[in-house]
Tab-separated table of C-alpha atoms in Angstrom:
chain	number	residue	atom	x	y	z
A	1010	MET	CA	40.262	125.599	125.429
A	1011	LYS	CA	37.265	125.025	127.678
A	1012	PRO	CA	37.809	125.511	131.415
A	1013	PHE	CA	38.706	122.274	133.166
A	1014	ARG	CA	36.115	121.565	135.854
A	1015	PHE	CA	36.908	120.055	139.216
A	1016	GLU	CA	35.204	119.199	142.471
A	1017	GLN	CA	36.223	121.556	145.271
A	1018	PRO	CA	37.273	119.721	148.446
A	1019	THR	CA	35.432	120.641	151.604
A	1020	ARG	CA	37.281	122.134	154.523
A	1021	PRO	CA	36.142	120.472	157.722
A	1022	GLY	CA	38.053	120.769	160.949
A	1023	PRO	CA	38.488	123.274	163.707
A	1024	ALA	CA	41.519	125.043	162.307
A	1025	THR	CA	41.297	128.762	161.769
A	1026	GLY	CA	43.781	131.585	161.643
A	1027	SER	CA	46.799	132.121	159.455
A	1028	ASN	CA	50.477	131.348	159.301
A	1029	SER	CA	52.035	134.460	160.736
A	1030	SER	CA	55.484	132.988	161.279
A	1031	TYR	CA	56.723	131.232	158.154
A	1032	SER	CA	60.088	129.636	158.706
A	1033	SER	CA	61.996	128.378	155.718
A	1034	GLY	CA	62.595	124.718	156.410
A	1035	SER	CA	64.467	122.392	154.123
A	1036	ASN	CA	63.040	119.761	151.867
A	1037	SER	CA	65.205	116.700	151.695
A	1038	SER	CA	63.904	115.552	148.325
A	1039	GLY	CA	67.388	115.582	146.827
A	1040	GLY	CA	68.243	113.547	143.767
A	1041	LEU	CA	66.441	110.312	143.004
A	1042	GLN	CA	68.763	107.512	142.064
A	1043	PRO	CA	67.623	104.620	139.878
A	1044	LEU	CA	67.052	101.287	141.582
A	1045	GLY	CA	66.289	97.823	140.369
A	1046	PRO	CA	62.773	96.768	139.397
A	1047	GLY	CA	60.126	97.759	141.913
A	1048	PRO	CA	56.657	96.321	142.496
A	1049	THR	CA	54.788	95.019	139.460
A	1050	THR	CA	52.531	97.702	138.005
A	1051	ARG	CA	49.758	97.590	135.454
A	1052	PRO	CA	50.600	99.859	132.511
A	1053	LEU	CA	47.998	102.485	131.650
A	1054	GLY	CA	47.533	101.993	127.919
A	1055	GLN	CA	49.731	100.452	125.261
A	1056	PHE	CA	51.022	101.601	121.885
A	1057	GLY	CA	50.803	98.900	119.248
A	1058	SER	CA	52.849	95.787	119.874
A	1059	GLY	CA	55.768	97.678	121.392
A	1060	ALA	CA	56.195	99.514	124.660
A	1061	PRO	CA	59.096	101.347	126.226
A	1062	ARG	CA	61.440	99.211	128.270
A	1063	ARG	CA	60.638	100.910	131.529
A	1064	ARG	CA	63.525	101.439	133.903
A	1065	PRO	CA	61.955	102.001	137.332
A	1066	TRP	CA	63.696	104.386	139.732
A	1067	LEU	CA	61.496	104.256	142.802
A	1068	PRO	CA	63.149	105.553	145.965
A	1069	THR	CA	64.198	103.083	148.609
A	1070	ILE	CA	61.489	104.272	150.989
A	1071	ILE	CA	58.783	103.268	148.506
A	1072	VAL	CA	60.112	99.759	148.062
A	1073	PHE	CA	60.463	99.395	151.824
A	1074	LEU	CA	56.941	100.586	152.558
A	1075	ALA	CA	55.527	98.312	149.873
A	1076	LEU	CA	57.199	95.348	151.552
A	1077	VAL	CA	55.816	96.200	154.992
A	1078	ALA	CA	52.341	97.007	153.686
A	1079	SER	CA	51.011	93.805	155.199
A	1080	LEU	CA	51.864	95.176	158.653
A	1081	VAL	CA	49.744	98.272	158.177
A	1082	VAL	CA	46.169	98.188	159.387
A	1083	LEU	CA	44.071	97.860	156.235
A	1084	LEU	CA	41.178	100.080	155.380
A	1085	VAL	CA	37.683	98.662	155.660
A	1086	SER	CA	36.860	97.780	152.080
A	1087	GLY	CA	34.179	99.835	150.368
A	1088	GLY	CA	33.458	101.943	147.353
A	1089	LEU	CA	35.111	105.317	146.950
A	1090	ASN	CA	32.964	108.350	146.164
A	1091	LEU	CA	35.197	109.619	143.404
A	1092	LEU	CA	35.202	113.256	142.446
A	1093	PRO	CA	35.667	112.809	138.717
A	1094	PHE	CA	37.533	115.163	136.485
A	1095	ALA	CA	35.011	116.009	133.766
A	1096	HIS	CA	35.770	115.687	130.083
A	1097	SER	CA	34.582	118.322	127.671
A	1098	SER	CA	32.168	115.888	126.069
A	1099	GLY	CA	30.819	112.384	126.524
A	1100	THR	CA	31.671	111.267	123.010
A	1101	GLN	CA	34.436	108.882	122.190
A	1102	PRO	CA	37.559	110.656	120.898
A	1103	GLN	CA	38.294	110.368	117.212
A	1104	SER	CA	41.787	109.997	115.907
A	1105	ALA	CA	43.268	113.153	114.503
A	1106	GLY	CA	46.497	111.484	113.391
A	1107	ALA	CA	47.741	112.241	109.913
A	1108	GLY	CA	48.679	108.719	108.900
A	1109	ALA	CA	46.684	105.506	108.736
A	1110	THR	CA	47.505	102.865	111.342
A	1111	SER	CA	48.732	100.518	108.609
A	1112	ASP	CA	51.397	103.074	107.650
A	1113	VAL	CA	52.986	103.056	111.106
A	1114	VAL	CA	56.168	100.966	111.168
A	1115	GLY	CA	57.150	101.640	114.764
A	1116	HIS	CA	57.380	104.075	117.608
A	1117	VAL	CA	59.771	106.422	119.356
A	1118	PHE	CA	59.507	106.728	123.140
A	1119	PHE	CA	60.944	109.333	125.478
A	1120	LEU	CA	62.319	107.778	128.672
A	1121	SER	CA	63.663	109.229	131.901
A	1122	SER	CA	66.938	108.010	133.386
A	1123	GLY	CA	65.974	109.136	136.883
A	1124	GLN	CA	69.185	111.125	137.358
A	1125	VAL	CA	67.199	114.102	138.592
A	1126	ASN	CA	67.118	116.665	141.366
A	1127	VAL	CA	64.838	119.523	142.364
A	1128	ASN	CA	67.006	122.220	140.784
A	1129	THR	CA	66.943	121.269	137.098
A	1130	SER	CA	64.795	119.560	134.476
A	1131	GLN	CA	67.656	117.204	133.648
A	1132	GLY	CA	67.129	113.486	133.898
A	1133	ILE	CA	63.517	113.777	132.687
A	1134	ALA	CA	62.769	112.587	129.131
A	1135	ASP	CA	66.524	112.491	128.615
A	1136	GLN	CA	66.622	109.177	126.745
A	1137	VAL	CA	65.006	107.863	123.572
A	1138	GLN	CA	63.983	104.350	122.603
A	1139	VAL	CA	63.327	103.447	118.962
A	1140	ASP	CA	61.404	100.318	117.932
A	1141	LEU	CA	60.775	99.736	114.209
A	1142	SER	CA	59.568	96.778	112.154
A	1143	LYS	CA	59.019	95.901	108.495
A	1144	VAL	CA	62.196	97.771	107.589
A	1145	PRO	CA	63.880	96.553	104.374
A	1146	PRO	CA	67.673	96.181	104.331
A	1147	PRO	CA	69.587	99.295	103.288
A	1148	ALA	CA	71.335	99.405	99.930
A	1149	PRO	CA	74.828	97.854	99.743
A	1150	GLY	CA	77.359	100.115	101.459
A	1151	LYS	CA	74.591	102.089	103.150
A	1152	ALA	CA	73.202	102.145	106.689
A	1153	TYR	CA	70.243	103.642	108.485
A	1154	TYR	CA	70.875	106.508	110.911
A	1155	ALA	CA	68.369	107.724	113.480
A	1156	TRP	CA	68.095	111.408	114.388
A	1157	LEU	CA	66.211	113.572	116.821
A	1158	GLN	CA	65.489	117.065	115.514
A	1159	SER	CA	64.289	120.367	116.894
A	1160	ASP	CA	60.974	121.955	115.894
A	1161	ASN	CA	62.277	124.081	113.040
A	1162	SER	CA	61.941	121.981	109.890
A	1163	VAL	CA	64.043	124.400	107.813
A	1164	GLU	CA	67.060	124.969	110.080
A	1165	SER	CA	66.592	122.023	112.391
A	1166	GLN	CA	69.282	121.113	114.880
A	1167	SER	CA	69.850	117.365	114.882
A	1168	ILE	CA	71.073	114.845	117.437
A	1169	LEU	CA	72.467	111.597	116.061
A	1170	LEU	CA	70.868	108.815	118.085
A	1171	GLY	CA	72.904	106.106	116.404
A	1172	LYS	CA	73.072	103.597	113.582
A	1173	LEU	CA	70.110	101.244	113.297
A	1174	SER	CA	70.981	97.543	113.270
A	1175	LEU	CA	68.408	95.329	111.588
A	1176	SER	CA	67.388	91.795	112.550
A	1177	GLN	CA	64.747	90.249	110.331
A	1178	GLY	CA	63.360	93.643	109.487
A	1179	THR	CA	63.216	94.967	113.052
A	1180	ALA	CA	65.375	97.653	114.618
A	1181	HIS	CA	65.767	98.578	118.285
A	1182	LEU	CA	67.863	101.448	119.574
A	1183	LEU	CA	68.266	102.998	123.012
A	1184	TYR	CA	69.859	106.427	123.109
A	1185	LYS	CA	71.043	106.986	126.673
A	1186	GLY	CA	71.325	110.746	126.363
A	1187	ASP	CA	74.247	113.061	126.993
A	1188	GLN	CA	76.349	113.509	130.115
A	1189	GLN	CA	74.181	116.420	131.236
A	1190	HIS	CA	70.997	114.292	131.030
A	1191	THR	CA	69.398	117.014	128.900
A	1192	ASN	CA	65.610	116.931	128.650
A	1193	LEU	CA	65.247	115.975	124.984
A	1194	LEU	CA	61.532	116.685	124.726
A	1195	ALA	CA	62.254	120.297	125.677
A	1196	ILE	CA	64.439	120.781	122.593
A	1197	ALA	CA	63.187	118.278	119.999
A	1198	SER	CA	59.912	117.076	118.531
A	1199	ARG	CA	60.895	115.295	115.295
A	1200	PHE	CA	62.429	111.889	114.523
A	1201	LEU	CA	64.132	111.090	111.247
A	1202	VAL	CA	65.817	108.049	109.694
A	1203	THR	CA	68.224	108.568	106.806
A	1204	GLU	CA	70.021	106.053	104.598
A	1205	GLU	CA	73.649	107.104	104.166
A	1206	ASP	CA	77.225	105.861	103.854
A	1207	ALA	CA	77.800	102.981	106.255
A	1208	ALA	CA	81.546	103.569	106.497
A	1209	THR	CA	81.400	107.265	107.449
A	1210	PRO	CA	78.786	108.203	110.028
A	1211	PRO	CA	77.270	111.597	109.177
A	1212	THR	CA	77.388	114.580	111.515
A	1213	VAL	CA	74.092	115.998	110.231
A	1214	PRO	CA	71.304	114.426	108.161
A	1215	SER	CA	71.926	114.399	104.442
A	1216	LEU	CA	70.757	117.515	102.615
A	1217	ASP	CA	69.548	115.199	99.857
A	1218	ARG	CA	66.056	114.473	101.122
A	1219	SER	CA	65.728	111.525	98.776
A	1220	THR	CA	67.843	109.691	101.394
A	1221	TRP	CA	65.224	110.305	104.090
A	1222	ARG	CA	63.413	107.057	104.839
A	1223	TYR	CA	61.228	107.438	107.963
A	1224	LEU	CA	59.771	110.360	109.857
A	1225	ALA	CA	57.799	111.057	113.041
A	1226	VAL	CA	56.662	114.457	114.285
A	1227	ILE	CA	54.829	115.643	117.401
A	1228	PRO	CA	52.214	118.010	115.930
A	1229	ASN	CA	52.677	121.682	116.771
A	1230	THR	CA	49.412	122.935	115.265
A	1231	PRO	CA	47.607	125.384	117.609
A	1232	ASP	CA	44.289	124.164	118.958
A	1233	PRO	CA	41.502	126.353	117.487
A	1234	GLN	CA	39.266	125.425	120.441
A	1235	ASP	CA	41.810	126.937	122.842
A	1236	SER	CA	40.743	130.564	122.554
A	1237	GLU	CA	43.135	131.760	125.268
A	1238	HIS	CA	46.518	130.093	124.639
A	1239	HIS	CA	46.127	128.166	121.354
A	1240	TYR	CA	48.345	125.418	122.740
A	1241	SER	CA	49.349	122.563	120.458
A	1242	LEU	CA	49.835	118.891	121.290
A	1243	LEU	CA	53.558	119.588	121.599
A	1244	ASP	CA	52.855	122.419	124.054
A	1245	HIS	CA	50.715	120.195	126.267
A	1246	LEU	CA	53.306	117.412	126.309
A	1247	ARG	CA	56.082	119.848	127.182
A	1248	HIS	CA	54.043	121.384	129.998
A	1249	LEU	CA	53.591	117.886	131.402
A	1250	LEU	CA	57.096	116.513	130.874
A	1251	ALA	CA	59.617	119.250	130.096
A	1252	LEU	CA	58.798	122.759	131.274
A	1253	ASP	CA	55.645	124.413	132.562
A	1254	PRO	CA	55.662	128.247	132.405
A	1255	THR	CA	53.672	128.604	135.635
A	1256	LEU	CA	56.146	126.448	137.531
A	1257	GLN	CA	59.102	128.117	135.861
A	1258	LYS	CA	58.007	131.509	137.244
A	1259	LEU	CA	58.075	129.954	140.716
A	1260	GLY	CA	61.570	128.584	140.208
A	1261	LEU	CA	60.356	124.988	139.802
A	1262	PRO	CA	62.072	123.398	136.788
A	1263	GLY	CA	60.605	120.549	134.791
A	1264	GLY	CA	57.052	119.643	133.906
A	1265	LEU	CA	53.996	119.037	136.058
A	1266	ASP	CA	54.406	115.264	136.063
A	1267	ILE	CA	57.719	115.136	137.905
A	1268	TRP	CA	56.430	117.422	140.676
A	1269	LEU	CA	53.357	115.266	141.207
A	1270	PHE	CA	55.708	112.302	141.457
A	1271	ARG	CA	58.189	113.997	143.804
A	1272	ASN	CA	55.576	115.455	146.129
A	1273	GLY	CA	53.543	112.250	146.265
A	1274	GLN	CA	56.750	110.450	147.195
A	1275	LYS	CA	57.427	112.903	150.022
A	1276	ILE	CA	53.892	112.597	151.420
A	1277	LEU	CA	54.327	108.828	151.629
A	1278	GLU	CA	57.746	109.240	153.224
A	1279	TRP	CA	56.426	111.681	155.841
A	1280	ALA	CA	53.434	109.448	156.597
A	1281	GLY	CA	55.753	106.511	157.244
A	1282	ALA	CA	58.012	108.695	159.374
A	1283	ALA	CA	55.019	109.806	161.487
A	1284	ARG	CA	54.124	106.155	162.056
A	1285	ASP	CA	57.693	105.481	163.244
A	1286	ASP	CA	57.511	108.558	165.483
A	1287	TRP	CA	54.379	107.107	167.130
A	1288	ASN	CA	56.291	103.952	168.006
A	1289	HIS	CA	58.927	106.109	169.719
A	1290	GLY	CA	56.398	108.394	171.403
A	1291	SER	CA	57.751	111.435	169.529
A	1292	THR	CA	54.548	113.426	169.284
A	1293	ASP	CA	56.333	116.701	168.457
A	1294	LEU	CA	57.942	115.062	165.445
A	1295	MET	CA	54.582	113.602	164.451
A	1296	HIS	CA	53.033	117.080	164.414
A	1297	ARG	CA	55.794	118.299	162.125
A	1298	GLN	CA	55.174	115.435	159.683
A	1299	PHE	CA	51.445	116.233	159.564
A	1300	ILE	CA	52.171	119.905	158.828
A	1301	ARG	CA	54.507	118.898	155.990
A	1302	ILE	CA	51.894	116.549	154.529
A	1303	LEU	CA	49.220	119.265	154.625
A	1304	ASP	CA	51.591	121.781	153.075
A	1305	TYR	CA	52.128	119.555	150.039
A	1306	LEU	CA	48.407	118.815	149.794
A	1307	ASP	CA	47.174	122.390	150.310
A	1308	GLY	CA	49.991	124.644	149.206
A	1309	ILE	CA	51.257	127.435	151.455
A	1310	GLU	CA	48.403	129.792	150.559
A	1311	PHE	CA	45.759	127.438	151.996
A	1312	LEU	CA	47.841	125.727	154.690
A	1313	GLY	CA	46.752	128.131	157.450
A	1314	ASN	CA	43.158	126.935	157.164
A	1315	ASP	CA	44.093	123.390	158.164
A	1316	VAL	CA	46.855	123.622	160.782
A	1317	PRO	CA	46.945	125.233	164.249
A	1318	ALA	CA	47.403	129.008	164.193
A	1319	GLY	CA	51.035	130.051	164.072
A	1320	SER	CA	52.274	126.758	162.647
A	1321	PRO	CA	55.509	127.227	160.688
A	1322	VAL	CA	56.121	126.210	157.096
A	1323	LEU	CA	58.419	123.212	157.330
A	1324	VAL	CA	59.122	122.639	153.627
A	1325	ASP	CA	61.005	124.562	150.982
A	1326	PRO	CA	58.759	127.626	150.441
A	1327	HIS	CA	59.243	127.468	146.667
A	1328	ILE	CA	58.133	123.855	146.455
A	1329	GLY	CA	55.370	124.436	148.989
A	1330	ARG	CA	53.738	127.125	146.845
A	1331	VAL	CA	51.926	124.517	144.745
A	1332	GLY	CA	49.675	121.956	146.408
A	1333	LEU	CA	48.330	118.750	144.981
A	1334	LEU	CA	44.701	119.758	145.548
A	1335	GLN	CA	42.541	122.550	144.146
A	1336	PHE	CA	40.283	124.663	146.385
A	1337	ASP	CA	39.408	127.693	144.267
A	1338	ALA	CA	38.390	127.860	140.605
A	1339	ASN	CA	40.707	130.848	140.178
A	1340	GLN	CA	43.512	129.370	142.264
A	1341	GLN	CA	46.960	130.457	141.115
A	1342	PRO	CA	49.041	128.463	140.794
A	1343	PRO	CA	46.591	125.597	140.183
A	1344	GLY	CA	46.897	122.392	142.165
A	1345	TYR	CA	48.962	119.741	140.422
A	1346	LEU	CA	46.136	117.234	139.913
A	1347	HIS	CA	43.867	119.897	138.435
A	1348	HIS	CA	46.633	121.396	136.289
A	1349	ILE	CA	47.632	118.019	134.874
A	1350	GLY	CA	43.973	117.363	134.084
A	1351	ILE	CA	43.817	120.571	132.037
A	1352	HIS	CA	46.668	119.400	129.830
A	1353	LEU	CA	45.272	115.890	129.503
A	1354	GLU	CA	42.090	117.402	128.136
A	1355	GLY	CA	44.277	119.495	125.862
A	1356	VAL	CA	45.953	116.352	124.544
A	1357	VAL	CA	42.552	114.899	123.657
A	1358	GLN	CA	41.460	118.084	121.870
A	1359	SER	CA	44.713	118.939	120.085
A	1360	PRO	CA	44.979	118.630	116.312
A	1361	GLY	CA	47.156	115.668	115.380
A	1362	SER	CA	46.719	113.653	118.569
A	1363	THR	CA	46.341	109.953	117.838
A	1364	ARG	CA	43.589	107.682	119.036
A	1365	GLU	CA	46.121	105.919	121.286
A	1366	GLN	CA	47.122	109.206	122.910
A	1367	GLN	CA	43.491	110.213	123.397
A	1368	GLU	CA	42.571	106.886	124.973
A	1369	LEU	CA	45.641	106.935	127.215
A	1370	ALA	CA	44.821	110.485	128.346
A	1371	GLN	CA	41.339	109.260	129.290
A	1372	GLN	CA	42.810	106.389	131.295
A	1373	ILE	CA	45.230	108.697	133.098
A	1374	THR	CA	42.353	111.000	133.999
A	1375	GLU	CA	40.454	108.088	135.535
A	1376	ALA	CA	43.556	107.215	137.570
A	1377	LEU	CA	43.848	110.845	138.675
A	1378	ASN	CA	40.278	110.637	139.983
A	1379	LYS	CA	41.239	107.775	142.291
A	1380	VAL	CA	44.426	109.486	143.428
A	1381	GLN	CA	42.564	112.743	144.091
A	1382	SER	CA	40.026	110.931	146.249
A	1383	LEU	CA	42.792	109.306	148.279
A	1384	TYR	CA	44.656	112.590	148.804
A	1385	GLN	CA	41.442	114.260	149.954
A	1386	GLN	CA	41.003	111.482	152.523
A	1387	ILE	CA	44.642	111.845	153.593
A	1388	ARG	CA	44.095	115.555	154.076
A	1389	GLN	CA	41.034	114.998	156.253
A	1390	ASP	CA	42.912	112.484	158.429
A	1391	ALA	CA	45.976	114.729	158.676
A	1392	ILE	CA	43.770	117.655	159.797
A	1393	GLN	CA	42.375	115.547	162.631
A	1394	LEU	CA	45.819	114.346	163.671
A	1395	VAL	CA	47.542	117.729	163.563
A	1396	HIS	CA	44.955	119.175	165.967
A	1397	MET	CA	45.414	116.416	168.550
A	1398	ASN	CA	47.514	117.162	171.617
A	1399	SER	CA	50.326	114.892	172.775
A	1400	SER	CA	48.089	112.869	175.046
A	1401	GLN	CA	45.522	112.280	172.327
A	1402	LEU	CA	48.181	111.243	169.815
A	1403	ARG	CA	49.332	108.479	172.149
A	1404	GLN	CA	45.892	106.857	172.201
A	1405	PRO	CA	44.979	103.750	170.134
A	1406	ALA	CA	42.401	105.787	168.188
A	1407	ALA	CA	45.150	108.085	166.904
A	1408	LEU	CA	47.251	105.083	165.901
A	1409	ALA	CA	44.335	103.608	163.953
A	1410	LEU	CA	43.825	106.893	162.139
A	1411	LEU	CA	47.542	107.156	161.430
A	1412	ASP	CA	47.632	103.608	160.046
A	1413	THR	CA	44.772	104.555	157.739
A	1414	LEU	CA	46.671	107.645	156.576
A	1415	VAL	CA	49.803	105.597	155.841
A	1416	LYS	CA	47.805	103.044	153.856
A	1417	GLN	CA	46.090	105.778	151.856
A	1418	ALA	CA	49.415	107.493	151.117
A	1419	GLN	CA	50.829	104.186	149.909
A	1420	ASP	CA	47.786	103.483	147.729
A	1421	ALA	CA	47.915	107.008	146.275
A	1422	PHE	CA	51.590	106.842	145.332
A	1423	VAL	CA	52.529	103.201	144.813
A	1424	GLY	CA	49.057	102.088	143.718
A	1425	GLN	CA	46.342	99.881	145.138
A	1426	PHE	CA	47.014	96.158	145.228
A	1427	ASP	CA	44.716	93.986	143.142
A	1428	PRO	CA	44.708	90.494	144.702
A	1429	GLN	CA	43.260	88.957	141.523
A	1430	THR	CA	46.108	90.125	139.279
A	1431	GLY	CA	48.858	90.577	141.866
A	1432	GLU	CA	49.544	94.034	140.427
A	1433	LEU	CA	49.514	97.576	141.718
A	1434	GLN	CA	47.054	99.835	139.938
A	1435	ASP	CA	46.319	103.492	139.375
A	1436	GLY	CA	48.741	105.301	141.660
A	1437	VAL	CA	50.965	108.301	141.046
A	1438	THR	CA	53.735	105.943	139.920
A	1439	GLN	CA	51.553	104.489	137.167
A	1440	ILE	CA	50.370	107.970	136.202
A	1441	HIS	CA	53.990	109.112	135.963
A	1442	TYR	CA	54.956	106.399	133.500
A	1443	ALA	CA	51.724	106.765	131.522
A	1444	ILE	CA	52.193	110.513	131.059
A	1445	GLU	CA	55.674	109.782	129.773
A	1446	ARG	CA	54.149	107.403	127.201
A	1447	LEU	CA	51.888	110.183	125.919
A	1448	ALA	CA	54.989	111.541	124.176
A	1449	THR	CA	55.085	108.542	121.824
A	1450	LEU	CA	55.806	109.255	118.164
A	1451	ASP	CA	54.334	107.146	115.349
A	1452	VAL	CA	56.992	106.462	112.728
A	1453	THR	CA	55.870	106.307	109.102
A	1454	PRO	CA	57.823	105.741	105.871
A	1455	LEU	CA	58.706	108.555	103.511
A	1456	SER	CA	58.625	108.048	99.761
A	1457	ASN	CA	61.346	109.713	97.733
A	1458	SER	CA	58.868	112.241	96.413
A	1459	SER	CA	57.463	113.159	99.827
A	1460	SER	CA	60.860	113.378	101.467
A	1461	ALA	CA	62.114	115.596	98.724
A	1462	THR	CA	59.308	118.075	99.231
A	1463	HIS	CA	58.745	117.717	102.979
A	1464	GLN	CA	58.893	120.960	104.946
């Protein structure tokens, strides 16, 4: 796969020196509990006529800050000089899907319950939603059963999602996962519908493949353009949503997407806390919030270039290893925004990716451009603030800069408000849900002959 190009942020500011005294502080990320519906967001992309029934789980702090956004000093409006992630070519992507659009009878979506914490990959892609149409009634005494299967088509392990109930040829099913909130995308990549005895639910799909009715598969064909790893579409989706090997080596479970979401959430939380600290005159606490913000933007390796010499590390050192931004073409581990961009390009290039997936990956990349620009501005403001002394931080100029930082952190995570539509657009939250929708499976019918010979 071709190297993914990025624009290297500049490093202004007076800070020099290194972090000689790293203290292991705690990160209070904890588990994120699902809440009711949050602010209205504009979906990035759409698959056919159906879409997953999104179940938002934004933390309380995000909802609160969105409500008080009108109290924050707004940025002077103007165009952003975006630092675009470059695609490998300027041509429009062509669909590499195996089936014609007319053959698709529905979709399977992976959803996240939000029952997650920083120690496991559970609660991410742990649910499945099935939406089918144009499905004929089963034979008398028969019923349709939906299954999720592992990659091995010969000795596949199967999870019974449930019996499909039809209403005028349509079927909807939500599988809420198991008690452990297992990441289903990490263990399965195939969807199957069988027609079997209605009175006795099967424990495994029928061995008689003439009973197989519908199938969907995430392609696992290695990309011939990827000369180094030969990743497939399934590999790229799992790196984004289930497990990334680079993060796993650092003790960070789950895919890249959830860490972008978590760390963007924390930056917004710390920015709001610093604003509260200003109201109380707590300049020491403000300094600590700015160091935390820069740690999550830079990563521990580059933090010493931006903060006063001798500043401690105030976040979990494992989580702080990976920053959101990229400063070196050979940076290891890569920054989250850059690393996600690599896999989005991989989705576009992978054999078997659909036109919808390719177009959605392009849209997500454009949203990443905007988020990257905002985080670079946040970093520049945080550098200025962290180098101010207590007297300077109490001045109105510092408050104005802090208000700008808070607004930028809100725009980067929650999204920027569009007064014409009344929606929030192109923030980390929208990127998070859109990346989840990349793992959409197109369901197509199987004829008796094809199901009997399918491998």
